[in-house]
Structure formats: C-alpha cells, structure tokens
Amino acid sequence: DVAFNTHSTPIEGDPAQFSVLVDASGKAHKALAWNGDPPGGHHRRGVLRFKPLAEAKGAIELRISGVGGVATRVFRWERE
C-alpha cells in the first residue's frame, strides 16, 4: 500500500513504471502493476504489486523515482 502526497506538482504516470524492489543480492525487480488512483492530482494512493521474492532473509528496498521533484526515494526493510 503506497500513498503519494505532494503540493508542488501533480503526480503523473504509472507508479509501476518508476518503482522497483531491490533484493539482498542487489537485483532490481520491476513492479508488475499499480492498482490505485489514476494519474494527476497531488494525492494518490494504491497498491504496487511485485512478483514474490525467492529470498526470505536480508535487506529489501523499495525505490521510487521521479515523484515530487525527488530523483529517488528509498525505503529499506531488514528481513530476518
């Protein structure tokens, strides 16, 4: 579940096209789909869908590029 909020520019495009998961080995996995609000507006919410990762342990990152004037936002989780 992802929410985008910006007051600078409308949020355009398909989030599945500018979001990737990076697994513990550094391999990037493209999003399969975005199920959520359509392009436009300053607030969008929805679900990014990815193929399940084979690795059950190690760090995982969600990288979202080009939203709200920020080159890349990185969200990181440690899986044990």
mmCIF file of C-alpha atoms in Angstrom:
data_model
loop_
_atom_site.group_PDB
_atom_site.id
_atom_site.type_symbol
_atom_site.label_atom_id
_atom_site.label_comp_id
_atom_site.label_asym_id
_atom_site.label_seq_id
_atom_site.Cartn_x
_atom_site.Cartn_y
_atom_site.Cartn_z
ATOM 1 C CA ASP A 1 0.000 0.000 0.000
ATOM 2 C CA VAL A 2 1.573 3.278 -1.135
ATOM 3 C CA ALA A 3 0.431 6.886 -0.753
ATOM 4 C CA PHE A 4 1.918 9.823 -2.661
ATOM 5 C CA ASN A 5 1.372 13.371 -1.436
ATOM 6 C CA THR A 6 2.909 16.469 -2.973
ATOM 7 C CA HIS A 7 1.985 20.123 -3.114
ATOM 8 C CA SER A 8 4.476 21.122 -5.788
ATOM 9 C CA THR A 9 3.320 19.298 -8.943
ATOM 10 C CA PRO A 10 0.619 16.785 -9.924
ATOM 11 C CA ILE A 11 1.691 13.153 -9.713
ATOM 12 C CA GLU A 12 1.595 11.845 -13.266
ATOM 13 C CA GLY A 13 2.455 8.495 -14.797
ATOM 14 C CA ASP A 14 2.133 4.883 -13.715
ATOM 15 C CA PRO A 15 3.880 4.176 -10.374
ATOM 16 C CA ALA A 16 4.620 0.629 -11.589
ATOM 17 C CA GLN A 17 6.873 2.214 -14.229
ATOM 18 C CA PHE A 18 9.005 4.179 -11.748
ATOM 19 C CA SER A 19 9.147 1.750 -8.787
ATOM 20 C CA VAL A 20 11.439 -1.232 -8.185
ATOM 21 C CA LEU A 21 12.229 -3.637 -5.353
ATOM 22 C CA VAL A 22 15.905 -4.361 -4.792
ATOM 23 C CA ASP A 23 16.666 -7.660 -3.047
ATOM 24 C CA ALA A 24 19.517 -8.506 -0.682
ATOM 25 C CA SER A 25 21.776 -9.501 -3.587
ATOM 26 C CA GLY A 26 21.235 -6.113 -5.292
ATOM 27 C CA LYS A 27 18.965 -7.384 -8.070
ATOM 28 C CA ALA A 28 16.189 -4.964 -9.098
ATOM 29 C CA HIS A 29 12.670 -6.326 -9.622
ATOM 30 C CA LYS A 30 10.220 -4.205 -11.629
ATOM 31 C CA ALA A 31 6.703 -3.698 -10.345
ATOM 32 C CA LEU A 32 4.060 -5.779 -12.097
ATOM 33 C CA ALA A 33 1.123 -3.414 -11.646
ATOM 34 C CA TRP A 34 -0.332 -0.357 -9.929
ATOM 35 C CA ASN A 35 -3.856 -0.781 -8.602
ATOM 36 C CA GLY A 36 -4.871 2.643 -7.416
ATOM 37 C CA ASP A 37 -5.677 6.243 -8.202
ATOM 38 C CA PRO A 38 -5.222 7.386 -11.818
ATOM 39 C CA PRO A 39 -2.580 9.919 -12.917
ATOM 40 C CA GLY A 40 -2.957 13.547 -11.879
ATOM 41 C CA GLY A 41 -3.623 15.371 -8.664
ATOM 42 C CA HIS A 42 -1.447 15.941 -5.640
ATOM 43 C CA HIS A 43 -2.564 12.849 -3.694
ATOM 44 C CA ARG A 44 -2.582 9.271 -4.993
ATOM 45 C CA ARG A 45 -2.994 6.013 -3.161
ATOM 46 C CA GLY A 46 -2.887 2.395 -4.263
ATOM 47 C CA VAL A 47 -1.105 -0.940 -4.202
ATOM 48 C CA LEU A 48 2.133 -1.685 -6.033
ATOM 49 C CA ARG A 49 2.295 -5.361 -6.979
ATOM 50 C CA PHE A 50 5.549 -7.294 -7.357
ATOM 51 C CA LYS A 51 6.365 -10.931 -8.043
ATOM 52 C CA PRO A 52 7.179 -12.650 -4.702
ATOM 53 C CA LEU A 53 10.903 -12.707 -3.972
ATOM 54 C CA ALA A 54 12.631 -16.073 -3.578
ATOM 55 C CA GLU A 55 14.913 -14.858 -0.784
ATOM 56 C CA ALA A 56 13.278 -14.777 2.643
ATOM 57 C CA LYS A 57 16.102 -13.017 4.511
ATOM 58 C CA GLY A 58 18.228 -9.925 4.101
ATOM 59 C CA ALA A 59 17.504 -6.326 3.306
ATOM 60 C CA ILE A 60 14.940 -5.255 0.751
ATOM 61 C CA GLU A 61 14.484 -1.774 -0.700
ATOM 62 C CA LEU A 62 11.587 -0.090 -2.456
ATOM 63 C CA ARG A 63 12.945 2.607 -4.787
ATOM 64 C CA ILE A 64 10.533 5.146 -6.251
ATOM 65 C CA SER A 65 11.958 7.602 -8.786
ATOM 66 C CA GLY A 66 10.832 10.999 -10.018
ATOM 67 C CA VAL A 67 7.923 11.858 -7.707
ATOM 68 C CA GLY A 68 7.589 15.376 -6.318
ATOM 69 C CA GLY A 69 10.882 16.586 -7.734
ATOM 70 C CA VAL A 70 12.969 13.979 -5.854
ATOM 71 C CA ALA A 71 15.291 11.853 -8.001
ATOM 72 C CA THR A 72 14.837 8.621 -5.978
ATOM 73 C CA ARG A 73 13.237 7.847 -2.641
ATOM 74 C CA VAL A 74 14.458 4.703 -0.904
ATOM 75 C CA PHE A 75 12.538 2.729 1.726
ATOM 76 C CA ARG A 76 14.529 -0.111 3.330
ATOM 77 C CA TRP A 77 13.450 -3.078 5.442
ATOM 78 C CA GLU A 78 15.526 -5.780 7.125
ATOM 79 C CA ARG A 79 14.039 -9.269 6.879
ATOM 80 C CA GLU A 80 15.137 -11.878 9.383
#
